[in-house]
Short mmCIF file of C-alpha atoms in Angstrom, two decimals:
data_model
loop_
_atom_site.label_atom_id
_atom_site.label_comp_id
_atom_site.label_asym_id
_atom_site.label_seq_id
_atom_site.Cartn_x
_atom_site.Cartn_y
_atom_site.Cartn_z
CA UNK A 1123 45.67 9.84 -1.05
CA UNK A 1124 44.95 11.41 -4.43
CA UNK A 1125 43.00 14.57 -5.15
CA UNK A 1126 39.50 14.33 -6.58
CA UNK A 1127 39.07 14.69 -10.35
CA UNK A 1128 35.96 16.09 -12.02
CA UNK A 1129 34.43 15.60 -15.44
CA UNK A 1130 30.98 16.33 -16.87
CA UNK A 1131 29.71 13.27 -18.72
CA UNK A 1132 26.49 11.96 -20.19
CA UNK A 1133 25.41 8.51 -18.98
CA UNK A 1134 24.07 6.92 -22.14
CA UNK A 1135 23.52 3.61 -20.35
CA UNK A 1136 20.76 5.30 -18.34
CA UNK A 1137 18.88 6.57 -21.38
CA UNK A 1138 15.14 6.93 -20.72
CA UNK A 1139 13.08 5.18 -23.39
CA UNK A 1140 10.09 7.41 -22.72
CA UNK A 1141 11.88 10.78 -23.07
CA UNK A 1142 14.94 9.70 -25.09
CA UNK A 1143 17.07 11.70 -22.64
CA UNK A 1144 20.05 10.63 -20.54
CA UNK A 1145 21.39 12.16 -17.31
CA UNK A 1146 24.24 14.65 -17.61
CA UNK A 1147 26.35 14.11 -14.48
CA UNK A 1148 29.42 15.42 -12.74
CA UNK A 1149 31.70 12.41 -12.41
CA UNK A 1150 33.94 12.63 -9.35
CA UNK A 1151 36.90 10.25 -9.16
CA UNK A 1152 39.06 9.73 -6.09
CA UNK A 1153 41.34 6.84 -5.16
CA UNK A 1154 40.09 4.95 -8.23
CA UNK A 1155 36.52 5.15 -6.94
CA UNK A 1156 33.76 7.02 -8.74
CA UNK A 1157 30.52 8.75 -7.82
CA UNK A 1158 28.07 10.67 -10.00
CA UNK A 1159 25.85 13.66 -9.34
CA UNK A 1160 23.09 14.30 -11.87
CA UNK A 1161 22.97 17.89 -13.15
CA UNK A 1162 20.22 17.68 -15.79
CA UNK A 1163 18.86 15.47 -18.59
CA UNK A 1164 19.29 15.90 -22.31
CA UNK A 1165 19.15 13.89 -25.54
CA UNK A 1166 22.57 12.28 -26.31
CA UNK A 1167 22.27 13.76 -29.82
CA UNK A 1168 22.84 17.21 -28.31
CA UNK A 1169 25.82 16.31 -26.14
CA UNK A 1170 29.36 17.44 -27.02
CA UNK A 1171 31.62 14.83 -25.44
CA UNK A 1172 34.85 16.73 -26.07
CA UNK A 1173 33.71 20.12 -24.78
CA UNK A 1174 31.59 18.60 -21.98
CA UNK A 1175 28.60 20.77 -22.84
CA UNK A 1176 25.28 20.88 -24.67
CA UNK A 1177 25.67 21.56 -28.39
CA UNK A 1178 24.59 24.99 -29.58
CA UNK A 1179 22.02 23.34 -31.87
CA UNK A 1180 19.88 22.67 -28.80
CA UNK A 1181 17.18 25.39 -28.47
CA UNK A 1182 18.04 25.91 -24.77
CA UNK A 1183 21.79 25.34 -25.06
CA UNK A 1184 22.83 28.59 -23.33
CA UNK A 1185 20.56 28.07 -20.32
CA UNK A 1186 21.49 24.39 -19.93
CA UNK A 1187 25.23 25.05 -20.17
CA UNK A 1188 24.89 27.82 -17.58
CA UNK A 1189 23.24 25.32 -15.19
CA UNK A 1190 26.05 22.82 -15.84
CA UNK A 1191 28.77 25.40 -15.18
CA UNK A 1192 27.18 26.72 -11.99
CA UNK A 1193 26.41 23.30 -10.49
CA UNK A 1194 29.88 21.98 -11.44
CA UNK A 1195 31.51 24.95 -9.70
CA UNK A 1196 29.35 24.51 -6.57
CA UNK A 1197 30.10 20.79 -6.31
CA UNK A 1198 33.82 21.26 -6.89
CA UNK A 1199 33.82 23.89 -4.14
CA UNK A 1200 32.03 21.57 -1.68
CA UNK A 1201 34.48 18.76 -2.44
CA UNK A 1202 37.49 21.07 -2.02
CA UNK A 1203 36.22 22.22 1.39
CA UNK A 1204 35.98 18.59 2.47
CA UNK A 1205 39.53 17.93 1.29
CA UNK A 1206 40.85 20.97 3.16
CA UNK A 1207 39.40 19.58 6.39
CA UNK A 1208 40.74 16.09 5.71
CA UNK A 1209 42.92 15.28 2.72
CA UNK A 1210 42.13 11.58 3.18
CA UNK A 1211 38.38 12.15 2.71
CA UNK A 1212 36.78 9.16 1.00
CA UNK A 1213 34.57 9.05 -2.06
CA UNK A 1214 31.74 7.82 0.21
CA UNK A 1215 32.00 11.00 2.31
CA UNK A 1216 32.00 13.11 -0.85
CA UNK A 1217 28.94 11.24 -2.15
CA UNK A 1218 27.09 11.76 1.13
CA UNK A 1219 27.92 15.47 1.16
CA UNK A 1220 26.83 16.26 -2.39
CA UNK A 1221 23.62 14.30 -1.92
CA UNK A 1222 22.95 16.13 1.37
CA UNK A 1223 22.83 13.05 3.54
CA UNK A 1224 24.88 11.84 6.45
CA UNK A 1225 24.87 8.11 5.75
CA UNK A 1226 23.27 5.25 3.88
CA UNK A 1227 21.23 4.42 6.94
CA UNK A 1228 17.97 2.55 6.31
CA UNK A 1229 16.35 3.77 9.52
CA UNK A 1230 17.17 7.39 8.70
CA UNK A 1231 15.73 7.02 5.20
CA UNK A 1232 12.68 5.13 6.48
CA UNK A 1233 11.82 7.82 9.03
CA UNK A 1234 11.84 10.49 6.31
CA UNK A 1235 9.70 8.29 4.07
CA UNK A 1236 7.22 7.59 6.88
CA UNK A 1237 7.01 11.28 7.77
CA UNK A 1238 6.19 12.12 4.14
CA UNK A 1239 3.40 9.53 4.22
CA UNK A 1240 1.98 11.25 7.29
CA UNK A 1241 2.21 14.70 5.71
CA UNK A 1242 0.48 13.43 2.57
CA UNK A 1243 -2.25 11.88 4.77
CA UNK A 1244 -1.61 8.35 3.49
CA UNK A 1245 -2.39 7.03 6.94
CA UNK A 1246 -3.03 3.36 6.13
CA UNK A 1247 0.38 3.10 4.43
CA UNK A 1248 1.89 5.21 7.20
CA UNK A 1249 0.69 2.76 9.86
CA UNK A 1250 2.00 -0.21 7.86
CA UNK A 1251 5.52 1.18 7.44
CA UNK A 1252 5.57 2.39 11.03
CA UNK A 1253 4.88 -1.17 12.16
CA UNK A 1254 7.42 -2.66 9.73
CA UNK A 1255 10.25 -0.41 10.93
CA UNK A 1256 9.33 -0.88 14.59
CA UNK A 1257 9.76 -4.66 14.22
CA UNK A 1258 13.04 -4.23 12.37
CA UNK A 1259 14.44 -1.81 14.98
CA UNK A 1260 13.63 -4.29 17.75
CA UNK A 1261 15.36 -7.08 15.81
CA UNK A 1262 18.49 -5.04 15.01
CA UNK A 1263 18.73 -3.58 18.53
CA UNK A 1264 20.62 -0.52 17.31
CA UNK A 1265 19.77 3.03 16.28
CA UNK A 1266 21.31 2.66 12.83
CA UNK A 1267 21.21 0.09 10.04
CA UNK A 1268 23.75 0.85 7.29
CA UNK A 1269 22.54 -0.24 3.86
CA UNK A 1270 25.73 -2.29 3.40
CA UNK A 1271 24.67 -4.42 6.40
CA UNK A 1272 21.57 -5.64 4.58
CA UNK A 1273 22.79 -8.81 2.88
CA UNK A 1274 21.04 -11.94 1.66
CA UNK A 1275 21.97 -13.67 4.92
CA UNK A 1276 20.56 -10.74 6.92
CA UNK A 1277 17.23 -10.95 5.04
CA UNK A 1278 16.93 -14.72 5.52
CA UNK A 1279 17.76 -14.44 9.23
CA UNK A 1280 15.16 -11.67 9.64
CA UNK A 1281 12.55 -13.70 7.76
CA UNK A 1282 13.24 -16.60 10.13
CA UNK A 1283 12.85 -14.23 13.10
CA UNK A 1284 9.50 -12.93 11.83
CA UNK A 1285 8.04 -16.40 11.31
CA UNK A 1286 9.61 -18.52 14.03
CA UNK A 1287 10.23 -16.07 16.88
CA UNK A 1288 7.35 -13.60 16.81
CA UNK A 1289 4.90 -15.90 15.04
CA UNK A 1290 4.10 -13.96 11.87
CA UNK A 1291 2.47 -16.10 9.20
CA UNK A 1292 3.92 -16.46 5.72
CA UNK A 1293 1.92 -13.61 4.21
CA UNK A 1294 2.58 -11.17 7.07
CA UNK A 1295 6.31 -11.87 6.83
CA UNK A 1296 6.15 -11.25 3.09
CA UNK A 1297 4.37 -7.92 3.60
CA UNK A 1298 7.19 -6.85 5.95
CA UNK A 1299 9.94 -7.98 3.58
CA UNK A 1300 8.29 -6.30 0.58
CA UNK A 1301 8.11 -3.02 2.47
CA UNK A 1302 11.81 -3.27 3.33
CA UNK A 1303 12.61 -4.18 -0.29
CA UNK A 1304 10.83 -1.02 -1.43
CA UNK A 1305 12.87 1.18 0.96
CA UNK A 1306 16.18 -0.49 0.11
CA UNK A 1307 15.39 -0.26 -3.61
CA UNK A 1308 14.64 3.46 -3.22
CA UNK A 1309 18.03 4.06 -1.66
CA UNK A 1310 19.85 2.18 -4.42
CA UNK A 1311 17.98 4.07 -7.17
CA UNK A 1312 17.95 7.53 -5.61
CA UNK A 1313 21.66 7.51 -4.85
CA UNK A 1314 22.85 5.92 -8.10
CA UNK A 1315 24.18 2.83 -6.33
CA UNK A 1316 24.90 -0.29 -8.35
CA UNK A 1317 21.63 -2.21 -8.05
CA UNK A 1318 23.43 -5.48 -8.63
CA UNK A 1319 24.42 -5.13 -4.98
CA UNK A 1320 20.79 -4.98 -3.81
CA UNK A 1321 20.20 -8.36 -2.08
CA UNK A 1322 16.44 -8.12 -2.58
CA UNK A 1323 17.01 -8.68 -6.31
CA UNK A 1324 17.69 -12.32 -5.41
CA UNK A 1325 14.58 -12.73 -3.25
CA UNK A 1326 11.40 -14.36 -4.56
CA UNK A 1327 8.59 -13.30 -2.28
CA UNK A 1328 6.34 -16.15 -1.21
CA UNK A 1329 2.65 -15.97 -0.44
CA UNK A 1330 0.24 -18.62 0.75
CA UNK A 1331 -3.23 -18.79 -0.70
CA UNK A 1332 -5.37 -17.98 2.30
CA UNK A 1333 -8.84 -19.42 2.60
CA UNK A 1334 -11.40 -16.64 2.23
CA UNK A 1335 -14.13 -17.24 4.76
CA UNK A 1336 -17.63 -16.65 3.43
CA UNK A 1337 -21.14 -17.59 4.43
CA UNK A 1338 -23.53 -19.81 2.51
CA UNK A 1339 -27.02 -18.50 1.77
CA UNK A 1340 -28.59 -20.55 4.59
CA UNK A 1341 -26.02 -19.19 7.07
CA UNK A 1342 -26.81 -15.61 6.07
CA UNK A 1343 -30.52 -16.38 6.57
CA UNK A 1344 -29.81 -17.73 10.07
CA UNK A 1345 -28.25 -14.40 11.00
CA UNK A 1346 -31.03 -12.52 9.24
CA UNK A 1347 -33.75 -14.44 11.15
CA UNK A 1348 -32.12 -14.08 14.58
CA UNK A 1349 -34.40 -12.25 17.04
CA UNK A 1350 -32.59 -9.26 18.50
CA UNK A 1351 -33.66 -6.22 20.47
CA UNK A 1352 -34.20 -3.27 18.14
CA UNK A 1353 -31.30 -0.78 17.98
CA UNK A 1354 -29.15 -2.81 20.41
CA UNK A 1355 -25.38 -3.17 19.73
CA UNK A 1356 -25.96 -6.71 18.39
CA UNK A 1357 -28.82 -5.49 16.20
CA UNK A 1358 -26.67 -2.69 14.72
CA UNK A 1359 -23.74 -5.04 14.09
CA UNK A 1360 -26.05 -7.56 12.41
CA UNK A 1361 -27.60 -4.85 10.21
CA UNK A 1362 -24.21 -3.51 9.09
CA UNK A 1363 -22.95 -7.03 8.35
CA UNK A 1364 -26.03 -7.97 6.31
CA UNK A 1365 -25.82 -4.65 4.47
CA UNK A 1366 -22.31 -5.70 3.41
CA UNK A 1367 -23.53 -9.18 2.44
CA UNK A 1368 -26.18 -7.65 0.16
CA UNK A 1369 -24.06 -4.85 -1.36
CA UNK A 1370 -20.41 -5.95 -1.21
CA UNK A 1371 -19.51 -2.45 0.02
CA UNK A 1372 -16.56 -2.35 2.43
CA UNK A 1373 -17.36 -1.68 6.08
CA UNK A 1374 -15.43 1.62 6.03
CA UNK A 1375 -17.68 2.87 3.25
CA UNK A 1376 -20.85 1.61 4.97
CA UNK A 1377 -19.93 3.34 8.23
CA UNK A 1378 -19.34 6.62 6.34
CA UNK A 1379 -22.37 6.25 4.05
CA UNK A 1380 -24.41 9.46 4.07
CA UNK A 1381 -27.96 10.08 2.91
CA UNK A 1382 -26.65 12.16 0.01
CA UNK A 1383 -25.09 8.94 -1.36
CA UNK A 1384 -28.49 7.23 -1.50
CA UNK A 1385 -30.88 7.56 -4.44
CA UNK A 1386 -34.14 5.72 -5.12
CA UNK A 1387 -32.47 2.99 -7.15
CA UNK A 1388 -28.76 3.06 -6.33
CA UNK A 1389 -26.00 3.91 -3.86
CA UNK A 1390 -23.18 6.07 -5.20
CA UNK A 1391 -19.97 6.49 -3.21
CA UNK A 1392 -16.29 7.22 -3.58
CA UNK A 1393 -14.47 4.29 -1.98
CA UNK A 1394 -12.18 5.32 0.88
CA UNK A 1395 -9.58 2.65 0.11
CA UNK A 1396 -9.04 3.50 -3.57
CA UNK A 1397 -10.81 6.89 -3.92
CA UNK A 1398 -12.55 5.49 -7.00
CA UNK A 1399 -16.30 5.90 -7.60
CA UNK A 1400 -18.62 2.94 -7.03
CA UNK A 1401 -22.29 2.63 -7.94
CA UNK A 1402 -24.30 -0.22 -6.42
CA UNK A 1403 -27.85 -0.93 -7.66
CA UNK A 1404 -30.45 -1.10 -4.91
CA UNK A 1405 -31.92 -4.52 -4.04
CA UNK A 1406 -34.98 -5.28 -1.90
CA UNK A 1407 -33.05 -5.99 1.32
CA UNK A 1408 -31.01 -2.79 1.09
CA UNK A 1409 -34.15 -0.81 0.30
CA UNK A 1410 -35.89 -2.27 3.37
CA UNK A 1411 -32.93 -1.38 5.65
CA UNK A 1412 -32.88 2.20 4.37
CA UNK A 1413 -36.64 2.51 4.80
CA UNK A 1414 -36.35 1.38 8.45
CA UNK A 1415 -33.47 3.78 9.01
CA UNK A 1416 -35.50 6.69 7.67
CA UNK A 1417 -38.43 5.73 9.90
CA UNK A 1418 -36.23 5.63 13.03
CA UNK A 1419 -34.92 9.15 12.34
CA UNK A 1420 -38.36 10.59 11.56
CA UNK A 1421 -40.11 8.86 14.49
CA UNK A 1422 -37.57 10.48 16.81
CA UNK A 1423 -38.45 13.90 15.44
CA UNK A 1424 -35.38 14.18 13.25
CA UNK A 1425 -34.88 14.96 9.58
CA UNK A 1426 -33.12 13.08 6.80
CA UNK A 1427 -30.24 15.47 6.11
CA UNK A 1428 -27.83 14.87 3.17
CA UNK A 1429 -24.67 15.06 5.31
CA UNK A 1430 -25.90 12.79 8.11
CA UNK A 1431 -24.78 9.17 8.34
CA UNK A 1432 -27.23 6.42 7.37
CA UNK A 1433 -25.81 4.24 10.17
CA UNK A 1434 -25.24 6.45 13.19
CA UNK A 1435 -22.26 4.48 14.55
CA UNK A 1436 -19.24 6.73 14.14
CA UNK A 1437 -18.56 9.26 16.88
CA UNK A 1438 -17.10 11.85 14.47
CA UNK A 1439 -17.79 13.19 11.00
CA UNK A 1440 -14.78 11.88 9.07
CA UNK A 1441 -15.06 14.77 6.60
CA UNK A 1442 -14.45 17.26 9.41
CA UNK A 1443 -11.45 15.70 11.15
CA UNK A 1444 -7.93 14.92 9.96
CA UNK A 1445 -7.26 11.68 8.11
CA UNK A 1446 -5.58 9.99 11.09
CA UNK A 1447 -8.52 10.67 13.41
CA UNK A 1448 -10.92 9.46 10.70
CA UNK A 1449 -8.96 6.22 10.30
CA UNK A 1450 -8.86 5.68 14.07
CA UNK A 1451 -12.64 6.23 14.38
CA UNK A 1452 -13.40 3.74 11.60
CA UNK A 1453 -10.92 1.16 12.94
CA UNK A 1454 -12.33 1.44 16.46
CA UNK A 1455 -15.93 1.05 15.28
CA UNK A 1456 -15.00 -1.92 13.08
CA UNK A 1457 -13.25 -3.68 15.98
CA UNK A 1458 -16.36 -3.32 18.17
CA UNK A 1459 -18.62 -4.61 15.38
CA UNK A 1460 -16.36 -7.64 14.85
CA UNK A 1461 -16.68 -8.56 18.54
CA UNK A 1462 -20.47 -8.36 18.26
CA UNK A 1463 -20.42 -10.55 15.13
CA UNK A 1464 -18.60 -13.30 17.00
CA UNK A 1465 -21.41 -13.29 19.60
CA UNK A 1466 -23.99 -13.44 16.81
CA UNK A 1467 -22.19 -16.41 15.21
CA UNK A 1468 -22.33 -18.26 18.54
CA UNK A 1469 -26.05 -17.55 18.91
CA UNK A 1470 -26.92 -19.06 15.50
CA UNK A 1471 -24.42 -21.92 15.70
CA UNK A 1472 -22.00 -20.79 12.97
CA UNK A 1473 -18.46 -21.95 13.76
CA UNK A 1474 -16.75 -19.84 11.10
CA UNK A 1475 -14.63 -16.87 12.17
CA UNK A 1476 -16.96 -14.04 11.13
CA UNK A 1477 -15.75 -10.48 10.67
CA UNK A 1478 -17.10 -7.52 8.72
CA UNK A 1479 -15.05 -8.42 5.65
CA UNK A 1480 -16.68 -11.87 5.53
CA UNK A 1481 -19.81 -10.03 4.37
CA UNK A 1482 -17.96 -8.75 1.29
CA UNK A 1483 -16.56 -12.24 0.60
CA UNK A 1484 -20.04 -13.72 0.95
CA UNK A 1485 -21.45 -11.20 -1.52
CA UNK A 1486 -18.76 -11.98 -4.11
CA UNK A 1487 -19.13 -15.74 -3.68
CA UNK A 1488 -22.93 -15.55 -4.00
CA UNK A 1489 -22.58 -13.71 -7.31
CA UNK A 1490 -20.09 -16.28 -8.61
CA UNK A 1491 -22.24 -19.24 -7.68
CA UNK A 1492 -25.08 -17.53 -9.55
CA UNK A 1493 -22.86 -17.52 -12.67
CA UNK A 1494 -22.55 -13.72 -12.80
CA UNK A 1495 -19.60 -12.97 -15.18
CA UNK A 1496 -16.29 -12.02 -13.55
CA UNK A 1497 -16.05 -8.59 -15.26
CA UNK A 1498 -19.47 -7.69 -13.80
CA UNK A 1499 -18.44 -8.84 -10.30
CA UNK A 1500 -15.20 -6.85 -10.66
CA UNK A 1501 -17.24 -3.68 -11.24
CA UNK A 1502 -19.70 -4.46 -8.45
CA UNK A 1503 -16.84 -4.88 -5.96
CA UNK A 1504 -14.90 -1.89 -7.28
CA UNK A 1505 -11.75 -3.92 -7.96
CA UNK A 1506 -9.14 -2.18 -10.11
CA UNK A 1507 -7.67 -5.50 -11.30
CA UNK A 1508 -9.70 -8.55 -12.30
CA UNK A 1509 -6.95 -10.77 -10.83
CA UNK A 1510 -8.23 -9.78 -7.39
CA UNK A 1511 -11.75 -10.84 -8.37
CA UNK A 1512 -10.42 -14.15 -9.70
CA UNK A 1513 -9.36 -15.08 -6.16
CA UNK A 1514 -13.05 -15.54 -5.35
CA UNK A 1515 -13.47 -17.69 -8.46
CA UNK A 1516 -10.72 -20.01 -7.19
CA UNK A 1517 -12.60 -20.37 -3.90
CA UNK A 1518 -15.76 -21.41 -5.76
CA UNK A 1519 -13.81 -23.81 -7.99
CA UNK A 1520 -12.30 -25.48 -4.92
CA UNK A 1521 -15.81 -26.02 -3.53
CA UNK A 1522 -16.87 -27.59 -6.84
CA UNK A 1523 -13.95 -30.01 -6.51
CA UNK A 1524 -15.21 -30.92 -3.04
CA UNK A 1525 -18.61 -31.77 -4.52
CA UNK A 1526 -17.00 -34.07 -7.09
CA UNK A 1527 -14.92 -35.80 -4.40
CA UNK A 1528 -18.04 -36.22 -2.24
CA UNK A 1529 -19.95 -37.84 -5.11
CA UNK A 1530 -17.01 -40.10 -5.91
CA UNK A 1531 -16.91 -41.31 -2.30
CA UNK A 1532 -20.65 -41.93 -2.45
CA UNK A 1533 -20.31 -43.93 -5.70
CA UNK A 1534 -17.40 -46.06 -4.50
CA UNK A 1535 -18.97 -46.65 -1.11
#
């Protein structure tokens, strides 16, 4: 075995177009294998290749060269200690040591990533990745999954497992694979691995266009006209659903709607999903619901307080609990409402699979069939990208094609 060799180099091939700087790295060579450890970034114009330092013309040359010298000495020392313990130490072991990691293990990396999501209170993403890794662990059946084990064949076999063994549909399988691709890609980029070896580069993710269930105007009226006992669970579920049909506001934002968000002519909120502001003009139905809600509170001797919920469904104030508890409370309430909506659909003879989100789809579709321009609908729904709004337009277009086909059948007998 040979001893490790060290050289400070600038990696011009990794030049950043935005900053015009390239990484200055310590190149470690052993047994004809190479690894790099980034020390700092600098413009190639200021790099002295021969002396392996920043040129004195750089305004911070002294400070930068001090950093290079200190980090080079530290890394050489760490590598020498490894060699003293085992003179046959591999470049992979050296790479792991200087990057402060024990292995290129996907599960190890994923757990750290998931924990950071939890700490940063990104609980929806946290739950998604938690589920993704749980499935993968069950499939692998081991505590570790070395990055080198993730090949194109591995990915295809896992995709087959997701779809044909546990019954995930095409889109759910794609969500899982995309999440894994993100984690694998992170490892390749963060540890300066050759990304040509990343098998996900060869994968084209497939998605199926799912049919977005929505209600026609007459179906919404059937639900609206259904006789229900005032303030019963079915009545509350119906009111929340219709509120979504007439505003397009997501159920999570309706459940957490407070009186301070309501003005005489509009509702102003910050959407929980995107944290972006949304202003919805008041229409007659929404105004009537809010009027009834005020009357219920006042008739029971209460007051309309700014920080009280309009719909008194949630058991906790989501602004006073941690993000995970808030998400659990909203998810639990939504699940109960969805069960009630299925009972309502049966009562009025609607065979479609109704859930809270169908109200939002129905709102968007109603606007499109009324020839409201897409950019306006985009703003009303709070979409960040008009491509999302265009999905609803495709649904309407497909219905128009059905009309043409129906008329053609009528004409041809």
